Short mmCIF file of C-alpha atoms in Angstrom, two decimals:
data_model
loop_
_atom_site.label_atom_id
_atom_site.label_comp_id
_atom_site.label_asym_id
_atom_site.label_seq_id
_atom_site.Cartn_x
_atom_site.Cartn_y
_atom_site.Cartn_z
CA UNK D 1 -74.57 17.00 7.95
CA UNK D 2 -73.55 19.60 5.32
CA UNK D 3 -75.33 22.53 3.89
CA UNK D 4 -76.75 22.51 0.34
CA UNK D 5 -75.84 26.01 -0.40
CA UNK D 6 -72.67 26.81 -2.55
CA UNK D 7 -71.25 30.11 -1.51
CA UNK D 8 -67.86 31.07 -2.86
CA UNK D 9 -65.26 30.92 -0.11
CA UNK D 10 -63.90 33.98 1.16
CA UNK D 11 -60.13 34.07 0.97
CA UNK D 12 -59.89 36.62 3.59
CA UNK D 13 -61.35 34.30 6.32
CA UNK D 14 -59.24 31.17 5.45
CA UNK D 15 -56.41 32.28 7.83
CA UNK D 16 -58.85 33.04 10.61
CA UNK D 17 -58.98 29.89 12.79
CA UNK D 18 -60.47 31.56 15.97
CA UNK D 19 -63.72 33.31 14.65
CA UNK D 20 -66.33 32.44 12.03
CA UNK D 21 -67.16 35.12 9.64
CA UNK D 22 -70.74 36.13 8.90
CA UNK D 23 -70.04 35.80 5.19
CA UNK D 24 -69.45 31.96 5.46
CA UNK D 25 -72.31 31.30 7.89
CA UNK D 26 -74.12 29.67 5.16
CA UNK D 27 -71.13 27.84 3.48
CA UNK D 28 -69.99 24.32 3.32
CA UNK D 29 -69.13 22.97 6.77
CA UNK D 30 -67.44 19.57 7.46
CA UNK D 31 -68.37 17.80 10.71
CA UNK D 32 -65.14 16.11 12.15
CA UNK D 33 -64.57 14.31 15.31
CA UNK D 34 -64.04 16.60 18.17
CA UNK D 35 -65.37 19.60 16.26
CA UNK D 36 -67.48 20.87 18.94
CA UNK D 37 -64.56 20.57 21.31
CA UNK D 38 -61.83 22.06 19.16
CA UNK D 39 -63.62 24.97 17.95
CA UNK D 40 -64.30 27.73 20.25
CA UNK D 41 -62.32 29.18 23.15
CA UNK D 42 -59.37 26.75 24.20
CA UNK D 43 -60.11 24.55 21.33
CA UNK D 44 -56.55 24.65 20.17
CA UNK D 45 -55.18 23.43 23.42
CA UNK D 46 -57.76 20.82 24.18
CA UNK D 47 -57.52 19.59 20.49
CA UNK D 48 -53.77 19.00 21.17
CA UNK D 49 -54.00 17.29 24.66
CA UNK D 50 -57.09 14.97 24.02
CA UNK D 51 -55.33 12.90 21.38
CA UNK D 52 -52.16 12.66 23.44
CA UNK D 53 -54.20 11.50 26.45
CA UNK D 54 -55.97 8.77 24.27
CA UNK D 55 -52.60 7.61 22.96
CA UNK D 56 -51.09 7.18 26.32
CA UNK D 57 -54.28 5.51 27.76
CA UNK D 58 -54.09 3.04 24.96
CA UNK D 59 -50.28 2.30 25.74
CA UNK D 60 -51.26 1.72 29.35
CA UNK D 61 -54.06 -0.52 28.51
CA UNK D 62 -51.87 -2.68 26.29
CA UNK D 63 -49.28 -3.00 28.94
CA UNK D 64 -51.66 -4.24 31.59
CA UNK D 65 -53.20 -6.75 29.44
CA UNK D 66 -50.12 -7.84 27.78
CA UNK D 67 -50.26 -11.84 27.36
CA UNK D 68 -48.09 -13.99 29.66
CA UNK D 69 -45.04 -15.97 28.15
CA UNK D 70 -46.24 -19.22 26.77
CA UNK D 71 -45.52 -22.38 28.98
CA UNK D 72 -44.23 -24.18 25.87
CA UNK D 73 -41.30 -21.76 25.48
CA UNK D 74 -39.68 -21.51 28.94
CA UNK D 75 -36.53 -19.46 29.45
CA UNK D 76 -33.55 -21.36 28.96
CA UNK D 77 -31.87 -22.25 32.26
CA UNK D 78 -28.19 -21.04 32.94
CA UNK D 79 -25.76 -23.34 34.45
CA UNK D 80 -23.44 -20.47 35.71
CA UNK D 81 -26.45 -18.58 37.28
CA UNK D 82 -29.60 -20.41 38.07
CA UNK D 83 -31.54 -17.19 38.69
CA UNK D 84 -30.55 -15.64 35.40
CA UNK D 85 -33.78 -16.70 33.64
CA UNK D 86 -35.82 -14.95 36.30
CA UNK D 87 -34.19 -11.60 35.85
CA UNK D 88 -36.21 -9.05 33.94
CA UNK D 89 -34.65 -7.59 30.83
CA UNK D 90 -33.84 -3.93 31.05
CA UNK D 91 -35.95 -1.32 28.99
CA UNK D 92 -32.73 -0.19 27.24
CA UNK D 93 -31.86 -3.70 26.15
CA UNK D 94 -35.54 -4.05 24.90
CA UNK D 95 -35.11 -0.83 22.76
CA UNK D 96 -31.96 -2.13 21.31
CA UNK D 97 -33.63 -5.27 19.90
CA UNK D 98 -36.88 -3.59 18.68
CA UNK D 99 -35.36 -0.53 16.92
CA UNK D 100 -33.66 -0.65 13.54
CA UNK D 101 -30.50 0.87 12.60
CA UNK D 102 -30.84 4.54 11.54
CA UNK D 103 -27.72 4.52 9.31
CA UNK D 104 -24.38 3.00 8.29
CA UNK D 105 -21.80 2.40 10.78
CA UNK D 106 -19.19 5.13 11.02
CA UNK D 107 -15.85 4.48 9.27
CA UNK D 108 -12.91 7.03 9.40
CA UNK D 109 -11.95 8.95 6.33
CA UNK D 110 -8.46 7.43 6.36
CA UNK D 111 -9.99 3.88 6.40
CA UNK D 112 -12.47 4.81 3.70
CA UNK D 113 -9.59 5.75 1.37
CA UNK D 114 -7.76 2.50 2.09
CA UNK D 115 -10.99 0.39 1.62
CA UNK D 116 -11.80 2.00 -1.82
CA UNK D 117 -11.48 -0.44 -4.82
CA UNK D 118 -8.04 -0.58 -6.48
CA UNK D 119 -7.59 2.25 -9.17
CA UNK D 120 -3.92 1.69 -9.89
CA UNK D 121 -3.17 -0.71 -12.92
CA UNK D 122 -0.31 -1.99 -10.75
CA UNK D 123 -2.66 -3.34 -8.11
CA UNK D 124 -5.57 -4.28 -10.63
CA UNK D 125 -3.09 -6.47 -12.52
CA UNK D 126 -1.88 -7.96 -9.28
CA UNK D 127 -5.52 -8.90 -8.28
CA UNK D 128 -6.10 -10.45 -11.71
CA UNK D 129 -3.08 -12.68 -11.47
CA UNK D 130 -4.09 -13.76 -8.04
CA UNK D 131 -7.61 -14.76 -9.20
CA UNK D 132 -6.38 -16.56 -12.26
CA UNK D 133 -2.65 -17.60 -11.88
CA UNK D 134 -0.88 -19.43 -14.69
CA UNK D 135 0.23 -22.83 -14.15
CA UNK D 136 1.66 -25.03 -16.86
CA UNK D 137 -0.43 -28.11 -15.84
CA UNK D 138 -3.42 -26.89 -13.75
CA UNK D 139 -4.18 -23.62 -15.45
CA UNK D 140 -2.25 -23.27 -18.82
CA UNK D 141 -4.59 -20.31 -19.79
CA UNK D 142 -4.02 -18.42 -16.65
CA UNK D 143 -2.36 -14.79 -16.28
CA UNK D 144 1.39 -14.85 -16.52
CA UNK D 145 2.68 -12.39 -13.92
CA UNK D 146 5.42 -9.85 -14.96
CA UNK D 147 4.10 -7.21 -12.58
CA UNK D 148 5.63 -8.26 -9.13
CA UNK D 149 9.26 -7.83 -8.60
CA UNK D 150 9.88 -11.11 -7.01
CA UNK D 151 13.08 -13.28 -7.78
CA UNK D 152 11.98 -16.89 -8.30
CA UNK D 153 15.15 -17.90 -10.32
CA UNK D 154 17.13 -18.68 -7.10
CA UNK D 155 14.44 -20.23 -4.74
CA UNK D 156 16.14 -23.65 -5.18
CA UNK D 157 19.43 -22.40 -3.61
CA UNK D 158 17.50 -20.94 -0.50
CA UNK D 159 15.34 -24.15 -0.38
CA UNK D 160 18.51 -26.44 -0.30
CA UNK D 161 20.19 -24.49 2.37
CA UNK D 162 17.21 -24.39 4.62
CA UNK D 163 16.52 -28.15 4.12
CA UNK D 164 20.13 -28.92 5.10
CA UNK D 165 20.58 -26.42 7.95
CA UNK D 166 17.14 -25.92 9.67
CA UNK D 167 17.82 -27.45 13.19
CA UNK D 168 17.88 -26.55 16.60
CA UNK D 169 20.76 -24.20 16.37
CA UNK D 170 19.37 -22.13 13.44
CA UNK D 171 16.37 -21.39 15.86
CA UNK D 172 18.38 -20.06 18.59
CA UNK D 173 19.17 -23.37 20.27
CA UNK D 174 21.96 -24.02 22.73
CA UNK D 175 23.70 -27.47 22.58
CA UNK D 176 21.09 -30.10 22.15
CA UNK D 177 18.21 -28.16 23.49
CA UNK D 178 15.85 -25.63 21.99
CA UNK D 179 16.08 -22.14 23.58
CA UNK D 180 12.39 -21.38 23.81
CA UNK D 181 13.07 -18.06 25.54
CA UNK D 182 15.09 -16.95 22.35
CA UNK D 183 12.18 -17.45 19.91
CA UNK D 184 8.86 -17.44 21.82
CA UNK D 185 9.39 -14.60 24.41
CA UNK D 186 9.54 -10.84 23.59
CA UNK D 187 12.67 -9.72 21.90
CA UNK D 188 13.78 -6.22 21.07
CA UNK D 189 11.33 -4.66 18.69
CA UNK D 190 13.95 -2.99 16.54
CA UNK D 191 15.77 -6.52 15.88
CA UNK D 192 18.21 -8.85 17.37
CA UNK D 193 21.74 -7.58 18.01
CA UNK D 194 23.12 -10.87 16.31
CA UNK D 195 21.13 -10.16 13.11
CA UNK D 196 22.25 -6.56 13.02
CA UNK D 197 25.84 -7.63 13.04
CA UNK D 198 25.22 -10.34 10.26
CA UNK D 199 23.27 -7.74 8.27
CA UNK D 200 26.11 -5.31 8.48
CA UNK D 201 28.43 -7.90 6.95
CA UNK D 202 26.10 -8.86 4.27
CA UNK D 203 25.28 -5.25 3.12
CA UNK D 204 29.11 -4.56 3.05
CA UNK D 205 29.56 -7.66 0.86
CA UNK D 206 26.53 -6.60 -1.49
CA UNK D 207 28.21 -3.22 -1.76
CA UNK D 208 31.46 -4.69 -3.00
CA UNK D 209 33.20 -4.38 0.43
CA UNK D 210 33.87 -0.70 -0.37
CA UNK D 211 31.78 0.53 2.71
CA UNK D 212 31.28 -0.71 6.24
CA UNK D 213 28.02 -0.50 8.11
CA UNK D 214 27.50 0.16 11.82
CA UNK D 215 25.07 -2.24 13.37
CA UNK D 216 24.03 0.30 15.99
CA UNK D 217 22.56 2.52 13.31
CA UNK D 218 20.15 -0.19 12.01
CA UNK D 219 16.50 -0.63 12.80
CA UNK D 220 15.08 -3.83 11.61
CA UNK D 221 11.34 -4.12 10.77
CA UNK D 222 8.92 -6.60 9.00
CA UNK D 223 9.99 -5.53 5.42
CA UNK D 224 11.18 -2.41 3.58
CA UNK D 225 7.57 -1.24 3.20
CA UNK D 226 7.11 -0.46 6.94
CA UNK D 227 10.83 0.78 7.09
CA UNK D 228 10.17 3.48 4.52
CA UNK D 229 6.87 4.41 6.11
CA UNK D 230 8.35 4.68 9.57
CA UNK D 231 11.21 6.91 8.27
CA UNK D 232 8.79 9.21 6.35
CA UNK D 233 6.73 9.54 9.54
CA UNK D 234 9.80 10.60 11.39
CA UNK D 235 11.02 13.16 8.69
CA UNK D 236 7.89 14.95 7.61
CA UNK D 237 4.45 16.16 8.82
CA UNK D 238 1.11 15.62 7.42
CA UNK D 239 0.71 17.83 4.30
CA UNK D 240 4.53 17.95 3.77
CA UNK D 241 6.02 16.61 0.54
CA UNK D 242 8.98 14.61 -0.86
CA UNK D 243 10.43 15.04 -4.20
CA UNK D 244 10.48 11.69 -6.27
CA UNK D 245 12.19 11.46 -9.61
CA UNK D 246 10.14 9.51 -12.16
CA UNK D 247 9.37 6.95 -13.18
CA UNK D 248 9.13 5.54 -9.65
CA UNK D 249 7.86 2.36 -7.96
CA UNK D 250 4.07 2.55 -7.92
CA UNK D 251 3.84 1.20 -4.43
CA UNK D 252 5.27 4.30 -3.07
CA UNK D 253 1.86 6.03 -3.49
CA UNK D 254 0.34 3.74 -0.94
CA UNK D 255 3.32 3.02 1.23
CA UNK D 256 4.16 6.64 2.11
CA UNK D 257 1.00 8.56 1.61
CA UNK D 258 -1.62 6.37 3.15
CA UNK D 259 -0.97 6.70 6.88
CA UNK D 260 1.59 9.44 7.17
CA UNK D 261 -0.47 12.01 4.88
CA UNK D 262 2.77 12.97 3.14
CA UNK D 263 2.46 14.09 -0.58
CA UNK D 264 4.75 12.83 -3.33
CA UNK D 265 5.77 15.37 -5.90
CA UNK D 266 6.80 13.53 -9.19
CA UNK D 267 9.91 15.23 -10.79
CA UNK D 268 9.74 14.07 -14.40
CA UNK D 269 12.88 12.59 -16.05
CA UNK D 270 13.25 11.70 -19.77
CA UNK D 271 14.14 8.79 -21.99
CA UNK D 272 16.64 11.20 -23.75
CA UNK D 273 18.59 11.05 -20.42
CA UNK D 274 17.78 7.44 -19.77
CA UNK D 275 15.41 8.58 -17.21
CA UNK D 276 18.27 9.74 -14.95
CA UNK D 277 17.70 12.09 -12.03
CA UNK D 278 17.74 15.73 -13.39
CA UNK D 279 19.03 18.29 -10.78
CA UNK D 280 17.44 21.20 -12.69
CA UNK D 281 14.03 19.44 -12.72
CA UNK D 282 14.49 19.04 -8.87
CA UNK D 283 15.19 22.68 -8.46
CA UNK D 284 12.05 23.56 -10.47
CA UNK D 285 9.79 21.11 -8.63
CA UNK D 286 11.17 22.47 -5.21
CA UNK D 287 10.50 26.09 -6.20
CA UNK D 288 7.00 25.37 -7.45
CA UNK D 289 6.19 23.56 -4.31
CA UNK D 290 7.30 26.62 -2.19
CA UNK D 291 5.24 29.01 -4.31
CA UNK D 292 2.28 26.84 -3.47
CA UNK D 293 3.20 27.14 0.32
CA UNK D 294 4.02 23.26 0.54
CA UNK D 295 6.96 22.34 2.66
CA UNK D 296 9.35 19.86 1.01
CA UNK D 297 11.21 17.76 3.36
CA UNK D 298 13.26 15.37 1.40
CA UNK D 299 14.11 13.67 -1.81
CA UNK D 300 13.41 9.96 -2.46
CA UNK D 301 15.75 8.20 -4.78
CA UNK D 302 15.89 4.45 -5.84
CA UNK D 303 19.36 3.21 -6.64
CA UNK D 304 19.20 0.95 -8.53
CA UNK D 305 16.26 2.53 -10.35
CA UNK D 306 12.88 0.91 -9.97
CA UNK D 307 11.44 0.57 -12.62
CA UNK D 308 14.16 1.57 -15.12
CA UNK D 309 17.03 -0.62 -13.67
CA UNK D 310 19.77 2.02 -14.21
CA UNK D 311 22.44 2.74 -11.53
CA UNK D 312 23.14 6.22 -10.22
CA UNK D 313 26.60 7.40 -11.05
CA UNK D 314 28.99 8.52 -8.22
CA UNK D 315 28.97 12.21 -9.72
CA UNK D 316 25.05 12.17 -9.55
CA UNK D 317 25.06 11.08 -6.00
CA UNK D 318 27.27 13.92 -5.05
CA UNK D 319 24.95 16.29 -6.88
CA UNK D 320 21.89 15.06 -5.09
CA UNK D 321 23.64 15.54 -1.67
CA UNK D 322 24.67 18.93 -2.54
CA UNK D 323 21.17 19.75 -3.70
CA UNK D 324 19.83 18.49 -0.34
CA UNK D 325 22.25 20.62 1.62
CA UNK D 326 21.38 23.61 -0.36
CA UNK D 327 17.66 23.26 0.24
CA UNK D 328 18.03 21.73 3.87
CA UNK D 329 16.15 18.68 3.08
CA UNK D 330 16.65 14.94 3.78
CA UNK D 331 17.81 12.14 1.41
CA UNK D 332 16.23 8.83 1.40
CA UNK D 333 18.12 6.29 -0.73
CA UNK D 334 16.12 3.11 -1.48
CA UNK D 335 18.85 0.43 -2.15
CA UNK D 336 16.79 -2.68 -2.06
CA UNK D 337 18.15 -4.02 -5.38
CA UNK D 338 21.79 -3.18 -4.63
CA UNK D 339 22.88 -6.83 -4.74
CA UNK D 340 20.75 -7.62 -7.91
CA UNK D 341 23.32 -6.10 -10.08
CA UNK D 342 24.01 -8.24 -13.25
CA UNK D 343 25.11 -5.73 -15.70
CA UNK D 344 28.70 -5.13 -14.62
CA UNK D 345 28.27 -1.52 -13.84
CA UNK D 346 29.66 -0.43 -10.49
CA UNK D 347 27.06 0.07 -7.86
CA UNK D 348 27.71 2.96 -5.44
CA UNK D 349 25.96 3.39 -2.24
CA UNK D 350 25.19 6.85 -0.78
CA UNK D 351 27.02 5.56 2.34
CA UNK D 352 30.20 5.33 0.31
CA UNK D 353 29.80 8.94 -0.62
CA UNK D 354 29.38 9.93 2.93
CA UNK D 355 32.86 8.25 3.66
CA UNK D 356 34.46 10.20 0.76
CA UNK D 357 33.43 13.63 1.92
CA UNK D 358 32.64 15.67 4.94
CA UNK D 359 28.98 15.54 4.22
CA UNK D 360 26.03 16.37 6.52
CA UNK D 361 25.18 12.84 7.56
CA UNK D 362 22.30 13.62 9.79
CA UNK D 363 20.10 14.09 6.67
CA UNK D 364 20.92 10.77 4.88
CA UNK D 365 19.07 7.56 5.30
CA UNK D 366 19.10 4.27 3.62
CA UNK D 367 16.49 1.62 3.05
CA UNK D 368 17.35 -1.99 2.46
CA UNK D 369 15.79 -5.54 2.78
CA UNK D 370 16.30 -9.12 2.02
CA UNK D 371 13.24 -9.68 -0.13
CA UNK D 372 14.96 -9.07 -3.65
CA UNK D 373 18.64 -9.69 -3.14
CA UNK D 374 18.34 -12.82 -1.14
CA UNK D 375 14.94 -14.09 -2.60
CA UNK D 376 13.15 -14.26 0.79
CA UNK D 377 10.16 -11.71 0.69
CA UNK D 378 8.04 -14.10 2.86
CA UNK D 379 10.58 -13.58 5.64
CA UNK D 380 9.56 -9.85 5.86
CA UNK D 381 12.81 -8.28 6.95
CA UNK D 382 13.57 -4.82 6.11
CA UNK D 383 16.38 -2.42 7.32
CA UNK D 384 16.34 1.24 8.09
CA UNK D 385 19.84 2.60 8.32
CA UNK D 386 20.24 6.21 9.39
CA UNK D 387 23.11 8.55 10.68
CA UNK D 388 20.46 10.55 12.57
CA UNK D 389 20.24 9.80 16.36
CA UNK D 390 16.80 11.36 16.78
CA UNK D 391 15.44 9.24 13.68
CA UNK D 392 16.98 6.17 15.19
CA UNK D 393 15.46 6.70 18.47
CA UNK D 394 11.89 7.54 17.26
CA UNK D 395 12.10 4.53 14.67
CA UNK D 396 13.08 2.09 17.32
CA UNK D 397 9.93 3.03 19.37
CA UNK D 398 7.74 2.82 16.32
CA UNK D 399 8.82 -0.85 15.49
CA UNK D 400 6.54 -2.02 18.14
CA UNK D 401 3.96 -1.99 15.22
CA UNK D 402 6.06 -3.71 12.63
CA UNK D 403 8.68 -5.89 14.29
CA UNK D 404 9.99 -8.91 12.66
CA UNK D 405 9.48 -12.32 14.11
CA UNK D 406 12.13 -13.89 16.27
CA UNK D 407 12.19 -17.28 14.65
CA UNK D 408 12.66 -15.56 11.33
CA UNK D 409 15.52 -13.44 12.82
CA UNK D 410 17.27 -16.54 14.31
CA UNK D 411 17.07 -18.39 10.92
CA UNK D 412 18.57 -15.35 9.09
CA UNK D 413 21.43 -15.03 11.48
CA UNK D 414 22.42 -18.59 10.78
CA UNK D 415 22.07 -18.07 6.96
CA UNK D 416 23.91 -14.86 6.76
CA UNK D 417 26.70 -15.99 8.91
CA UNK D 418 27.25 -18.82 6.30
CA UNK D 419 29.77 -16.88 4.42
CA UNK D 420 30.66 -19.60 1.94
CA UNK D 421 26.87 -20.10 1.07
CA UNK D 422 26.33 -16.22 0.77
CA UNK D 423 29.17 -15.88 -1.71
CA UNK D 424 28.03 -18.86 -3.78
CA UNK D 425 24.37 -17.60 -3.84
CA UNK D 426 25.23 -14.00 -4.83
CA UNK D 427 27.52 -15.24 -7.57
CA UNK D 428 25.06 -17.77 -8.97
CA UNK D 429 21.95 -15.51 -8.51
CA UNK D 430 23.69 -12.76 -10.57
CA UNK D 431 24.58 -15.33 -13.37
CA UNK D 432 20.83 -16.48 -13.46
CA UNK D 433 19.55 -12.99 -13.54
CA UNK D 434 21.79 -12.05 -16.51
CA UNK D 435 20.96 -15.15 -18.49
CA UNK D 436 17.15 -14.68 -18.14
CA UNK D 437 17.54 -10.94 -18.74
CA UNK D 438 19.25 -11.55 -22.11
CA UNK D 439 16.67 -14.24 -23.16
CA UNK D 440 13.80 -12.03 -22.30
CA UNK D 441 15.25 -8.93 -24.07
CA UNK D 442 16.07 -10.96 -27.17
CA UNK D 443 12.67 -12.25 -27.31
CA UNK D 444 11.16 -8.74 -27.28
CA UNK D 445 13.65 -7.65 -29.94
CA UNK D 446 12.34 -10.29 -32.31
CA UNK D 447 8.85 -8.71 -31.89
CA UNK D 448 10.33 -5.20 -32.66
CA UNK D 449 10.20 -4.12 -29.11
CA UNK D 450 13.23 -2.25 -27.41
CA UNK D 451 14.21 -2.02 -23.84
CA UNK D 452 16.08 0.45 -21.90
CA UNK D 453 19.75 -0.74 -21.05
CA UNK D 454 19.28 -2.12 -17.61
CA UNK D 455 22.13 -2.92 -15.11
CA UNK D 456 20.23 -4.22 -12.17
CA UNK D 457 16.93 -5.10 -10.62
CA UNK D 458 14.37 -7.92 -11.44
CA UNK D 459 12.74 -6.07 -14.27
CA UNK D 460 13.42 -4.43 -17.61
CA UNK D 461 11.82 -1.02 -18.87
CA UNK D 462 10.14 -1.74 -22.23
CA UNK D 463 9.24 0.74 -24.91
CA UNK D 464 6.02 -0.23 -26.59
CA UNK D 465 5.03 3.26 -27.58
CA UNK D 466 4.76 2.37 -31.31
CA UNK D 467 1.95 -0.02 -30.47
CA UNK D 468 -0.28 2.45 -28.71
CA UNK D 469 -2.89 4.72 -30.48
CA UNK D 470 -3.54 7.54 -29.49
CA UNK D 471 -0.16 8.50 -28.27
CA UNK D 472 -1.05 9.48 -24.81
CA UNK D 473 -2.05 7.68 -21.45
CA UNK D 474 -5.42 6.51 -22.89
CA UNK D 475 -3.66 4.65 -25.67
CA UNK D 476 -1.16 3.17 -23.26
CA UNK D 477 -3.87 2.03 -20.86
CA UNK D 478 -5.94 0.42 -23.73
CA UNK D 479 -2.69 -1.50 -24.67
CA UNK D 480 -2.27 -2.58 -21.13
CA UNK D 481 -5.89 -3.92 -20.92
CA UNK D 482 -5.44 -5.85 -24.12
CA UNK D 483 -2.21 -7.47 -22.87
CA UNK D 484 -4.00 -8.33 -19.47
CA UNK D 485 -7.39 -9.51 -20.85
CA UNK D 486 -6.52 -10.94 -24.22
CA UNK D 487 -2.89 -12.05 -23.84
CA UNK D 488 -3.23 -12.75 -20.16
CA UNK D 489 0.15 -11.02 -19.46
CA UNK D 490 0.29 -8.69 -16.34
CA UNK D 491 2.68 -5.79 -16.96
CA UNK D 492 2.91 -2.42 -15.18
CA UNK D 493 2.24 0.46 -17.51
CA UNK D 494 4.36 3.52 -17.15
CA UNK D 495 1.60 5.82 -16.11
CA UNK D 496 1.25 3.87 -12.99
CA UNK D 497 4.85 4.92 -12.32
CA UNK D 498 4.21 8.54 -13.15
CA UNK D 499 6.22 8.19 -16.36
CA UNK D 500 5.58 11.22 -18.56
CA UNK D 501 6.23 9.52 -21.78
CA UNK D 502 3.37 7.18 -22.72
CA UNK D 503 4.14 3.62 -23.90
CA UNK D 504 6.62 2.32 -21.29
CA UNK D 505 6.01 -0.83 -19.43
CA UNK D 506 7.78 -2.52 -16.42
CA UNK D 507 8.24 -6.26 -17.01
CA UNK D 508 9.64 -8.37 -14.19
CA UNK D 509 11.52 -11.22 -15.84
CA UNK D 510 12.70 -12.76 -12.46
CA UNK D 511 9.23 -14.56 -12.15
CA UNK D 512 9.68 -16.54 -15.22
CA UNK D 513 11.46 -19.95 -15.81
CA UNK D 514 13.56 -20.06 -19.04
CA UNK D 515 11.00 -22.41 -20.59
CA UNK D 516 8.21 -19.91 -20.09
CA UNK D 517 9.69 -17.07 -22.07
CA UNK D 518 8.75 -18.40 -25.49
CA UNK D 519 4.97 -18.64 -24.30
CA UNK D 520 5.31 -15.10 -23.04
CA UNK D 521 6.54 -13.71 -26.31
CA UNK D 522 3.82 -15.72 -28.27
CA UNK D 523 1.06 -14.14 -26.13
CA UNK D 524 2.53 -10.66 -26.70
CA UNK D 525 2.89 -11.07 -30.30
CA UNK D 526 -0.79 -11.85 -30.75
CA UNK D 527 -1.59 -8.31 -29.25
CA UNK D 528 1.00 -6.10 -30.90
CA UNK D 529 0.39 -7.55 -34.28
CA UNK D 530 -3.22 -6.44 -34.22
CA UNK D 531 -2.11 -2.98 -32.68
#
């Protein structure tokens, strides 16, 4: 089949597929199928058509001689359609079942960011606690949580009131009957009018009866988190920014950024000024943002501060409002810890400042809720209070995505209307917060650990900088990991709160019973003594 002569190939003829050169007539030739057909005139066309024809002939043959379905596996009869088993399946349906997926199902870039694993120590510590929670009897070696700002010190007061008062009337009943229409049918998305009136009175009481609140300026939602997100959605566009003095609540990074696309610009404050808002730093941050071409739409302040626990003075609030007017931006005042004031320092709401001066009210908005001051985070009730009619109108429409449940609102109407209970609760809760705070701080001082002088909130701002090495964020996170993994104490490191000074931690003491404090200190001691 092949020639025995071994002639050196001619490279000039390797690219000539249509003619044979005399120089290779005696060279090696390989006989392949269809060689006589492919070579010569028209060979290129026939060499392409013949294999295709054979392939389709084979497909036709297999289709004609396909075996019939086995009688032992008849089609399942259908009770709804007797003739359904006789119907032939469409070719498109067959293609779906025989072809495998060509790739992963699409997920939006927004959802991809949300679905990514937690990267903030605040949420990592929260996950660790939920996976291994401490219990004195069932899990004594579990993680003790000092990371979540939840008030468990006065739950017994709420439990007692609910046990004594939960009846038909508290759920919207009339007389001896239950008003189903009041709790099971659609209610206004922005909240029941009766609850707005009750909340206006409660907020006024929390603020020391120094300011009154208009129920018509309230928009109620399922928590303070959706309230602040809806507000930011109304105030700024995607890519715009808010100035936020640091350290600030680590949840803001998710609550505000995720769906609105708004950027948060940390404005660094320092321990030398007790981490108070610095107007000069606000001006500098605003100017830098403008040079970058970024539009700043507002300033977000927490009063009382979270995580520091200090209270903004009246003078500071005036300065913040003056700065906002000068730059033509909004002011958002998160006052969710206003009633958790145990330090004796006067709390001043930004609403009170507006009553004192002829301010531009359209740019001022307040966030409040009952999760902290009333110890009912599971009720999910938040308040957006605004002086801006357009913000109120837009927010009311957006509450269709985050409205509070009607039964919860009916129960809260009854609770907040019980003025005797509310006064007793507020007084007792403040006493308990003060007592546990003092015990917690005293325990830390015995370990040589100092805290910022706090006046409000459910936490204290702890300085553990002398136990970190190196003195930077890396050293802080290494200490945090030891506290979480060795001592099994979940704290929030300052870097998660954008604190510029390493070594500060937020410790939420209101999750502890008095008897648990010695155990917490013993666990912390084992770590700091090795540092």
